[in-house]
């Protein structure tokens, strides 16, 4: 019993695994866009319905009509054979030919002797050849030969009579075959195309507000201004758009309040520190006041960091920045620090960012590298979707367990690489904050040069 349960569980798990693989395969093949998926929801049921209807029509209606038409033609031919057998004289044959032409719409001729031609190759999809042959075999029961192949509008039938004569019958194809069935298919496909066109127009009208909402959210995530967004579409989409607007307003209000608070506090403290420095300067060169001077300088640096952090939250419009100009500025800073810097740019030189904030982002990362390393390498790769900038150095690096902590404001390392030792511990916090305001991020890793690698990744 236990083995049976284990086998059943194995079979169930195998089936689940196969089903999950099928689902993953479908997800890779199916389009990801909402518009394309909505079209599939409309098109697939319509195609399946048309396929089922066409199959039933071809199998039932078309075959049934063709069978009845072929049966009627065969009945007429059987009556003609019976008349020829009953009235075999030449004069009677002429009257039978006339009656077949005028009353039955069949052209016939009776020829003396002769053999039936060899059978023609059977068409693969020709329903008329199969049904007409079956009807002649069942009703007339005489050797026959038919020609239904090709695009000719005439069907030829030859029947060998009992006295050796040959009856040749020429009938119009539409007498034995439902030749106008394509009209049904044309109407069905045409109506489906009209309905599909209407559905596409309605879908575009319904999905356009969703795409506008997604674009507005993406722009807001990149820190760009959104001036022309207004909720449109169905009630649910309007509610989602209104919720996004309210959320954006709350976030912007919170950022403004925090920026104003930091700026106000820093400005007030800066005023007091200025008075301290003035009083210390008036006190002269007193060795007992050196520690107090140092404390005032440290506090001044901290306040500068606070103000820099506040400026990072300030509103700045998106503009254009050339990577080559940014690299030249970083190279000039490297010369001041006496460091070796190599740069490279791959892709388009011009990027669309908030220029001042983005320059601060890269400058903070480069300054940290200059402080603790001798060799620095900065690479920029600008593609259609992403801008990726890596800053590599040969310094002591940062332990892996602390690589997230260093992005916290005022966090300091106790190891050899003590970031912002002369500052406030806000450099990397400001850098990540700026990157995330552009919709991207800053991550740390191991550098091929042996030190730290800082990677900036923002959407373009």
Short mmCIF file of C-alpha atoms in Angstrom, two decimals:
data_model
loop_
_atom_site.label_atom_id
_atom_site.label_comp_id
_atom_site.label_asym_id
_atom_site.label_seq_id
_atom_site.Cartn_x
_atom_site.Cartn_y
_atom_site.Cartn_z
CA UNK A 1 0.00 0.00 0.00
CA UNK A 2 2.85 2.35 0.84
CA UNK A 3 4.55 1.64 -2.49
CA UNK A 4 1.30 2.34 -4.34
CA UNK A 5 0.93 5.68 -2.55
CA UNK A 6 4.54 6.59 -3.34
CA UNK A 7 4.04 5.70 -7.02
CA UNK A 8 0.87 7.78 -7.10
CA UNK A 9 2.66 10.73 -5.55
CA UNK A 10 5.50 10.40 -8.05
CA UNK A 11 3.02 10.29 -10.92
CA UNK A 12 1.19 13.33 -9.57
CA UNK A 13 4.44 15.28 -9.13
CA UNK A 14 5.54 14.31 -12.66
CA UNK A 15 2.21 15.49 -14.07
CA UNK A 16 2.48 18.75 -12.12
CA UNK A 17 6.01 19.27 -13.38
CA UNK A 18 4.93 18.65 -16.99
CA UNK A 19 2.02 21.05 -16.58
CA UNK A 20 4.29 23.75 -15.14
CA UNK A 21 6.69 23.30 -18.07
CA UNK A 22 3.80 23.76 -20.49
CA UNK A 23 2.70 26.90 -18.64
CA UNK A 24 6.24 28.31 -18.76
CA UNK A 25 6.48 27.50 -22.47
CA UNK A 26 3.18 29.31 -23.13
CA UNK A 27 4.30 32.33 -21.11
CA UNK A 28 7.48 32.60 -23.18
CA UNK A 29 5.53 32.35 -26.44
CA UNK A 30 2.55 34.54 -25.62
CA UNK A 31 2.86 38.32 -25.91
CA UNK A 32 3.36 40.28 -22.71
CA UNK A 33 1.48 43.46 -23.66
CA UNK A 34 -2.04 44.06 -22.39
CA UNK A 35 -3.27 45.13 -25.82
CA UNK A 36 -1.95 41.99 -27.53
CA UNK A 37 -3.34 39.71 -24.82
CA UNK A 38 -6.73 41.39 -25.00
CA UNK A 39 -6.75 40.82 -28.75
CA UNK A 40 -5.96 37.16 -28.19
CA UNK A 41 -8.90 36.91 -25.77
CA UNK A 42 -11.15 38.16 -28.57
CA UNK A 43 -9.53 36.44 -31.55
CA UNK A 44 -8.96 32.93 -30.18
CA UNK A 45 -12.62 32.19 -29.23
CA UNK A 46 -13.74 33.64 -32.57
CA UNK A 47 -11.30 31.47 -34.53
CA UNK A 48 -12.26 28.37 -32.55
CA UNK A 49 -15.97 29.06 -33.10
CA UNK A 50 -15.47 29.58 -36.82
CA UNK A 51 -13.39 26.42 -37.07
CA UNK A 52 -16.06 24.34 -35.36
CA UNK A 53 -18.85 25.86 -37.45
CA UNK A 54 -16.89 25.39 -40.68
CA UNK A 55 -16.09 21.78 -39.77
CA UNK A 56 -19.71 20.98 -38.96
CA UNK A 57 -20.86 22.74 -42.13
CA UNK A 58 -18.37 20.89 -44.33
CA UNK A 59 -19.12 17.55 -42.71
CA UNK A 60 -22.89 17.86 -42.48
CA UNK A 61 -24.51 20.47 -44.66
CA UNK A 62 -22.14 20.47 -47.63
CA UNK A 63 -21.90 16.69 -47.78
CA UNK A 64 -25.65 16.26 -47.34
CA UNK A 65 -26.54 18.72 -50.11
CA UNK A 66 -23.98 17.20 -52.47
CA UNK A 67 -25.31 13.72 -51.73
CA UNK A 68 -28.89 14.74 -52.49
CA UNK A 69 -27.93 16.51 -55.72
CA UNK A 70 -25.84 13.56 -56.84
CA UNK A 71 -28.69 11.19 -55.95
CA UNK A 72 -31.13 13.25 -58.06
CA UNK A 73 -28.80 13.25 -61.09
CA UNK A 74 -28.23 9.52 -60.66
CA UNK A 75 -32.00 8.94 -60.55
CA UNK A 76 -32.35 10.82 -63.85
CA UNK A 77 -29.55 8.77 -65.41
CA UNK A 78 -31.12 5.55 -64.13
CA UNK A 79 -34.44 6.56 -65.72
CA UNK A 80 -32.66 7.25 -69.03
CA UNK A 81 -30.93 3.84 -68.88
CA UNK A 82 -34.29 2.21 -68.23
CA UNK A 83 -35.87 4.04 -71.20
CA UNK A 84 -33.02 3.06 -73.53
CA UNK A 85 -33.29 -0.54 -72.42
CA UNK A 86 -37.10 -0.51 -72.88
CA UNK A 87 -37.10 1.35 -76.25
CA UNK A 88 -33.86 0.35 -77.99
CA UNK A 89 -34.89 1.49 -81.51
CA UNK A 90 -33.05 4.38 -83.19
CA UNK A 91 -36.07 6.65 -83.40
CA UNK A 92 -36.89 6.10 -79.80
CA UNK A 93 -33.30 6.92 -78.82
CA UNK A 94 -33.58 10.31 -80.53
CA UNK A 95 -36.69 11.09 -78.50
CA UNK A 96 -34.97 10.00 -75.30
CA UNK A 97 -32.03 12.30 -76.10
CA UNK A 98 -34.46 15.18 -76.67
CA UNK A 99 -36.36 14.50 -73.44
CA UNK A 100 -33.06 14.31 -71.44
CA UNK A 101 -31.88 17.62 -72.89
CA UNK A 102 -35.16 19.53 -72.52
CA UNK A 103 -36.64 18.06 -69.36
CA UNK A 104 -33.64 16.80 -67.37
CA UNK A 105 -30.98 19.27 -68.56
CA UNK A 106 -28.67 16.39 -69.48
CA UNK A 107 -26.79 15.97 -72.75
CA UNK A 108 -26.59 12.28 -73.65
CA UNK A 109 -25.49 10.14 -76.53
CA UNK A 110 -25.66 6.40 -77.20
CA UNK A 111 -22.65 5.01 -79.03
CA UNK A 112 -22.29 1.49 -80.39
CA UNK A 113 -19.70 -0.76 -78.77
CA UNK A 114 -16.50 0.45 -77.14
CA UNK A 115 -14.78 -0.07 -73.82
CA UNK A 116 -14.65 2.10 -70.75
CA UNK A 117 -11.47 4.19 -70.35
CA UNK A 118 -9.11 3.32 -67.51
CA UNK A 119 -10.09 4.87 -64.17
CA UNK A 120 -8.90 8.41 -63.60
CA UNK A 121 -6.80 9.16 -60.52
CA UNK A 122 -9.03 9.96 -57.57
CA UNK A 123 -8.78 13.50 -56.24
CA UNK A 124 -7.84 13.64 -52.56
CA UNK A 125 -10.32 16.27 -51.38
CA UNK A 126 -13.02 15.95 -54.07
CA UNK A 127 -16.26 14.98 -52.35
CA UNK A 128 -18.22 14.86 -55.64
CA UNK A 129 -16.20 11.98 -57.09
CA UNK A 130 -16.78 9.84 -54.01
CA UNK A 131 -20.51 10.53 -53.53
CA UNK A 132 -21.43 10.34 -57.24
CA UNK A 133 -19.56 7.05 -57.66
CA UNK A 134 -21.37 5.57 -54.67
CA UNK A 135 -24.79 6.68 -55.99
CA UNK A 136 -24.16 5.24 -59.48
CA UNK A 137 -22.94 1.97 -58.00
CA UNK A 138 -25.99 1.67 -55.73
CA UNK A 139 -28.71 2.72 -58.20
CA UNK A 140 -27.58 1.71 -61.70
CA UNK A 141 -25.32 -1.24 -60.88
CA UNK A 142 -23.56 -1.25 -64.27
CA UNK A 143 -19.94 -0.67 -65.25
CA UNK A 144 -19.28 3.08 -65.38
CA UNK A 145 -16.59 5.71 -65.71
CA UNK A 146 -16.77 9.29 -64.49
CA UNK A 147 -14.60 12.38 -64.92
CA UNK A 148 -14.98 15.02 -62.20
CA UNK A 149 -11.35 16.15 -62.09
CA UNK A 150 -10.32 19.67 -62.99
CA UNK A 151 -11.98 23.05 -63.07
CA UNK A 152 -14.43 22.19 -65.85
CA UNK A 153 -18.10 22.97 -65.23
CA UNK A 154 -19.11 19.70 -66.94
CA UNK A 155 -19.13 16.22 -65.40
CA UNK A 156 -18.85 13.31 -67.88
CA UNK A 157 -20.36 9.93 -67.05
CA UNK A 158 -20.04 6.80 -69.21
CA UNK A 159 -22.17 3.72 -68.56
CA UNK A 160 -21.87 0.44 -70.40
CA UNK A 161 -25.33 -0.94 -71.32
CA UNK A 162 -26.32 -4.59 -71.42
CA UNK A 163 -26.31 -4.79 -75.25
CA UNK A 164 -22.74 -3.50 -75.40
CA UNK A 165 -23.58 0.07 -76.30
CA UNK A 166 -22.08 3.02 -74.40
CA UNK A 167 -24.19 5.75 -72.80
CA UNK A 168 -22.36 9.06 -72.44
CA UNK A 169 -23.94 11.65 -70.15
CA UNK A 170 -22.77 15.26 -69.78
CA UNK A 171 -24.15 17.09 -66.73
CA UNK A 172 -23.37 20.48 -65.28
CA UNK A 173 -21.22 20.22 -62.17
CA UNK A 174 -23.60 22.30 -60.06
CA UNK A 175 -26.40 19.78 -60.79
CA UNK A 176 -24.59 17.18 -58.68
CA UNK A 177 -22.42 19.32 -56.46
CA UNK A 178 -23.07 22.09 -53.90
CA UNK A 179 -20.74 24.54 -55.64
CA UNK A 180 -21.89 27.73 -53.88
CA UNK A 181 -20.93 26.68 -50.35
CA UNK A 182 -18.00 29.08 -50.40
CA UNK A 183 -20.50 31.92 -50.10
CA UNK A 184 -21.27 30.78 -46.57
CA UNK A 185 -17.59 30.75 -45.68
CA UNK A 186 -17.06 34.17 -47.26
CA UNK A 187 -19.93 35.66 -45.29
CA UNK A 188 -18.71 34.04 -42.08
CA UNK A 189 -15.13 35.24 -42.49
CA UNK A 190 -16.26 38.68 -43.63
CA UNK A 191 -18.59 39.12 -40.66
CA UNK A 192 -15.80 37.99 -38.33
CA UNK A 193 -13.40 40.55 -39.80
CA UNK A 194 -15.96 43.31 -39.31
CA UNK A 195 -16.55 42.24 -35.70
CA UNK A 196 -12.82 41.97 -35.11
CA UNK A 197 -12.27 45.48 -36.46
CA UNK A 198 -14.95 46.86 -34.14
CA UNK A 199 -13.44 44.94 -31.21
CA UNK A 200 -9.96 46.32 -31.98
CA UNK A 201 -11.28 49.89 -32.03
CA UNK A 202 -13.05 49.43 -28.70
CA UNK A 203 -10.02 47.70 -27.17
CA UNK A 204 -7.75 50.54 -28.21
CA UNK A 205 -10.11 53.01 -26.60
CA UNK A 206 -10.19 51.02 -23.36
CA UNK A 207 -6.48 50.21 -23.17
CA UNK A 208 -5.18 53.68 -24.05
CA UNK A 209 -6.02 55.08 -20.56
CA UNK A 210 -4.23 52.11 -18.97
CA UNK A 211 -1.14 52.77 -21.08
CA UNK A 212 -1.31 56.46 -20.15
CA UNK A 213 -1.48 55.54 -16.46
CA UNK A 214 1.50 53.18 -16.82
CA UNK A 215 3.49 55.87 -18.64
CA UNK A 216 2.67 58.44 -15.96
CA UNK A 217 3.71 56.06 -13.18
CA UNK A 218 6.96 55.25 -15.01
CA UNK A 219 7.73 58.95 -15.55
CA UNK A 220 7.03 59.70 -11.89
CA UNK A 221 9.34 56.85 -10.89
CA UNK A 222 12.08 58.47 -12.97
CA UNK A 223 11.52 61.79 -11.24
CA UNK A 224 10.05 63.50 -14.30
CA UNK A 225 7.23 66.03 -14.19
CA UNK A 226 3.75 64.88 -15.18
CA UNK A 227 1.58 67.75 -16.37
CA UNK A 228 -0.84 66.30 -18.94
CA UNK A 229 -2.10 63.18 -17.15
CA UNK A 230 -5.83 62.99 -16.43
CA UNK A 231 -7.89 59.90 -15.49
CA UNK A 232 -9.87 58.58 -18.46
CA UNK A 233 -11.62 55.40 -19.53
CA UNK A 234 -13.79 53.02 -17.54
CA UNK A 235 -14.72 53.68 -13.92
CA UNK A 236 -12.15 51.24 -12.56
CA UNK A 237 -9.37 52.83 -14.63
CA UNK A 238 -10.48 56.30 -13.55
CA UNK A 239 -10.34 55.24 -9.90
CA UNK A 240 -6.84 53.83 -10.40
CA UNK A 241 -5.73 57.07 -12.10
CA UNK A 242 -7.21 59.20 -9.32
CA UNK A 243 -5.51 57.02 -6.69
CA UNK A 244 -2.19 57.49 -8.52
CA UNK A 245 -2.64 61.28 -8.57
CA UNK A 246 -3.41 61.36 -4.84
CA UNK A 247 -0.44 59.10 -4.09
CA UNK A 248 1.86 61.32 -6.15
CA UNK A 249 0.64 64.42 -4.34
CA UNK A 250 1.22 62.81 -0.94
CA UNK A 251 4.74 61.75 -1.90
CA UNK A 252 5.62 65.16 -3.30
CA UNK A 253 4.19 66.86 -0.22
CA UNK A 254 6.18 64.58 2.07
CA UNK A 255 9.38 65.26 0.12
CA UNK A 256 8.77 69.01 0.25
CA UNK A 257 8.15 68.90 4.00
CA UNK A 258 11.29 66.88 4.67
CA UNK A 259 13.38 69.11 2.42
CA UNK A 260 12.03 72.25 4.07
CA UNK A 261 12.67 70.82 7.53
CA UNK A 262 16.26 69.79 6.73
CA UNK A 263 16.99 73.10 5.04
CA UNK A 264 15.52 75.13 7.90
CA UNK A 265 17.31 73.21 10.65
CA UNK A 266 20.61 73.24 8.79
CA UNK A 267 20.34 76.96 8.07
CA UNK A 268 19.57 77.83 11.69
CA UNK A 269 22.43 75.72 13.01
CA UNK A 270 24.73 77.17 10.39
CA UNK A 271 23.99 80.65 11.71
CA UNK A 272 24.86 79.61 15.25
CA UNK A 273 28.07 77.90 14.08
CA UNK A 274 29.07 81.05 12.25
CA UNK A 275 28.82 82.98 15.53
CA UNK A 276 30.88 80.27 17.27
CA UNK A 277 33.61 80.55 14.65
CA UNK A 278 33.60 84.32 14.92
CA UNK A 279 33.95 84.20 18.70
CA UNK A 280 36.75 81.63 18.46
CA UNK A 281 38.54 83.78 15.90
CA UNK A 282 38.31 86.77 18.22
CA UNK A 283 39.73 84.68 21.10
CA UNK A 284 43.14 84.52 19.40
CA UNK A 285 45.50 81.57 19.09
CA UNK A 286 44.73 79.78 22.31
CA UNK A 287 46.00 76.14 22.34
CA UNK A 288 43.18 75.21 24.71
CA UNK A 289 40.63 76.10 22.03
CA UNK A 290 42.06 73.83 19.29
CA UNK A 291 39.75 70.93 20.15
CA UNK A 292 36.78 73.28 20.18
CA UNK A 293 37.80 74.62 16.76
CA UNK A 294 38.00 71.07 15.44
CA UNK A 295 34.54 70.27 16.79
CA UNK A 296 33.12 73.35 15.13
CA UNK A 297 34.74 72.35 11.82
CA UNK A 298 33.29 68.83 12.11
CA UNK A 299 29.86 70.23 12.82
CA UNK A 300 30.23 72.59 9.85
CA UNK A 301 31.01 69.61 7.59
CA UNK A 302 28.00 67.75 8.95
CA UNK A 303 25.73 70.69 8.19
CA UNK A 304 27.14 70.92 4.67
CA UNK A 305 26.22 67.28 4.29
CA UNK A 306 22.70 67.95 5.55
CA UNK A 307 22.28 70.75 3.05
CA UNK A 308 23.63 68.58 0.24
CA UNK A 309 21.17 65.87 1.21
CA UNK A 310 18.37 68.43 1.19
CA UNK A 311 19.41 69.70 -2.23
CA UNK A 312 19.21 66.12 -3.49
CA UNK A 313 15.49 66.14 -2.69
CA UNK A 314 14.89 69.50 -4.34
CA UNK A 315 12.91 69.74 -7.55
CA UNK A 316 14.97 69.75 -10.74
CA UNK A 317 13.71 69.42 -14.28
CA UNK A 318 14.92 66.65 -16.55
CA UNK A 319 17.49 67.87 -19.05
CA UNK A 320 20.30 66.65 -21.24
CA UNK A 321 23.73 65.65 -20.00
CA UNK A 322 26.68 64.51 -22.08
CA UNK A 323 28.59 61.57 -20.69
CA UNK A 324 31.78 62.86 -22.28
CA UNK A 325 31.50 66.13 -20.31
CA UNK A 326 30.86 64.19 -17.11
CA UNK A 327 33.91 61.97 -17.73
CA UNK A 328 36.08 65.03 -18.40
CA UNK A 329 35.00 66.52 -15.07
CA UNK A 330 35.80 63.28 -13.27
CA UNK A 331 39.20 63.14 -14.98
CA UNK A 332 39.96 66.66 -13.71
CA UNK A 333 39.06 65.61 -10.17
CA UNK A 334 41.31 62.54 -10.51
CA UNK A 335 44.23 64.80 -11.40
CA UNK A 336 43.60 66.87 -8.29
CA UNK A 337 43.63 63.71 -6.17
CA UNK A 338 46.69 62.37 -8.03
CA UNK A 339 44.88 59.17 -9.07
CA UNK A 340 44.94 57.13 -12.27
CA UNK A 341 41.56 57.21 -14.07
CA UNK A 342 40.47 55.42 -17.26
CA UNK A 343 37.06 56.01 -18.79
CA UNK A 344 35.05 54.53 -21.65
CA UNK A 345 31.65 55.30 -23.18
CA UNK A 346 29.61 52.78 -25.18
CA UNK A 347 26.48 53.94 -26.97
CA UNK A 348 24.96 57.39 -27.33
CA UNK A 349 26.80 60.18 -25.54
CA UNK A 350 23.77 62.28 -24.56
CA UNK A 351 21.43 61.13 -21.78
CA UNK A 352 18.16 62.52 -20.39
CA UNK A 353 18.46 62.91 -16.60
CA UNK A 354 18.37 65.62 -13.97
CA UNK A 355 21.87 66.96 -14.77
CA UNK A 356 22.94 68.39 -11.41
CA UNK A 357 21.60 65.47 -9.37
CA UNK A 358 23.06 62.84 -11.70
CA UNK A 359 26.43 64.59 -11.70
CA UNK A 360 26.40 64.50 -7.88
CA UNK A 361 25.55 60.79 -8.01
CA UNK A 362 28.56 59.86 -10.12
CA UNK A 363 30.84 62.37 -8.37
CA UNK A 364 30.07 60.87 -4.94
CA UNK A 365 30.94 57.37 -6.16
CA UNK A 366 34.10 58.59 -7.89
CA UNK A 367 35.19 60.64 -4.82
CA UNK A 368 34.90 57.56 -2.60
CA UNK A 369 37.03 55.63 -5.09
CA UNK A 370 39.65 58.42 -5.25
CA UNK A 371 39.86 58.52 -1.46
CA UNK A 372 40.71 54.83 -0.98
CA UNK A 373 42.27 53.65 -4.26
CA UNK A 374 45.07 54.55 -6.64
CA UNK A 375 43.56 53.24 -9.88
CA UNK A 376 39.96 53.91 -10.89
CA UNK A 377 38.08 52.79 -13.99
CA UNK A 378 34.68 54.21 -14.99
CA UNK A 379 32.69 52.63 -17.83
CA UNK A 380 29.35 53.84 -19.22
CA UNK A 381 27.08 51.69 -21.43
CA UNK A 382 24.06 53.50 -22.88
CA UNK A 383 21.52 51.22 -24.62
CA UNK A 384 17.96 51.76 -25.79
CA UNK A 385 16.53 50.78 -22.40
CA UNK A 386 19.23 51.18 -19.74
CA UNK A 387 22.16 53.36 -18.77
CA UNK A 388 24.73 51.38 -16.79
CA UNK A 389 27.77 53.07 -15.24
CA UNK A 390 30.35 51.03 -13.31
CA UNK A 391 33.01 52.54 -11.06
CA UNK A 392 35.85 50.08 -10.32
CA UNK A 393 38.83 50.69 -8.05
CA UNK A 394 41.77 48.77 -6.53
CA UNK A 395 41.14 49.90 -2.95
CA UNK A 396 40.42 47.80 0.15
CA UNK A 397 36.77 47.34 -0.81
CA UNK A 398 33.78 46.84 1.50
CA UNK A 399 32.87 43.55 3.21
CA UNK A 400 29.88 41.88 1.64
CA UNK A 401 27.90 41.93 4.88
CA UNK A 402 28.17 45.74 5.04
CA UNK A 403 27.40 46.62 1.43
CA UNK A 404 23.78 47.44 2.15
CA UNK A 405 24.46 49.15 5.45
CA UNK A 406 26.73 51.74 3.86
CA UNK A 407 23.73 53.16 2.00
CA UNK A 408 22.08 54.07 5.29
CA UNK A 409 22.49 57.75 6.24
CA UNK A 410 25.29 58.47 8.76
CA UNK A 411 26.52 54.84 8.70
CA UNK A 412 30.27 54.44 9.13
CA UNK A 413 32.54 51.45 8.66
CA UNK A 414 34.98 50.43 11.36
CA UNK A 415 37.21 48.65 8.84
CA UNK A 416 40.04 50.15 6.84
CA UNK A 417 37.70 51.63 4.30
CA UNK A 418 35.78 54.09 6.45
CA UNK A 419 33.58 55.86 3.92
CA UNK A 420 33.16 59.60 4.30
CA UNK A 421 35.65 59.76 7.11
CA UNK A 422 35.83 63.51 6.63
CA UNK A 423 32.12 63.92 6.02
CA UNK A 424 28.81 62.83 7.44
CA UNK A 425 28.28 59.36 6.02
CA UNK A 426 25.69 60.66 3.52
CA UNK A 427 27.63 60.20 0.25
CA UNK A 428 26.30 56.79 -0.74
CA UNK A 429 22.88 57.51 0.76
CA UNK A 430 22.58 60.55 -1.49
CA UNK A 431 23.87 58.55 -4.48
CA UNK A 432 21.29 55.78 -4.09
CA UNK A 433 18.55 58.31 -3.40
CA UNK A 434 19.33 60.13 -6.66
CA UNK A 435 19.50 56.87 -8.62
CA UNK A 436 16.16 55.69 -7.27
CA UNK A 437 14.58 59.06 -8.01
CA UNK A 438 15.53 58.33 -11.65
CA UNK A 439 13.85 54.92 -11.46
CA UNK A 440 17.11 53.02 -11.03
CA UNK A 441 19.46 51.86 -8.28
CA UNK A 442 23.05 51.70 -7.06
CA UNK A 443 24.58 48.36 -6.04
CA UNK A 444 28.00 47.35 -4.76
CA UNK A 445 30.09 44.31 -5.67
CA UNK A 446 33.60 42.99 -6.20
CA UNK A 447 35.72 44.80 -8.75
CA UNK A 448 37.99 43.05 -11.31
CA UNK A 449 40.69 45.48 -10.12
CA UNK A 450 40.55 43.89 -6.66
CA UNK A 451 38.60 46.59 -4.85
CA UNK A 452 35.01 47.78 -4.93
CA UNK A 453 32.65 48.00 -7.89
CA UNK A 454 29.74 50.46 -7.73
CA UNK A 455 27.11 49.91 -10.45
CA UNK A 456 24.56 52.58 -11.38
CA UNK A 457 21.63 51.29 -13.41
CA UNK A 458 18.86 53.67 -14.51
CA UNK A 459 16.27 53.34 -17.29
CA UNK A 460 16.56 55.58 -20.34
#
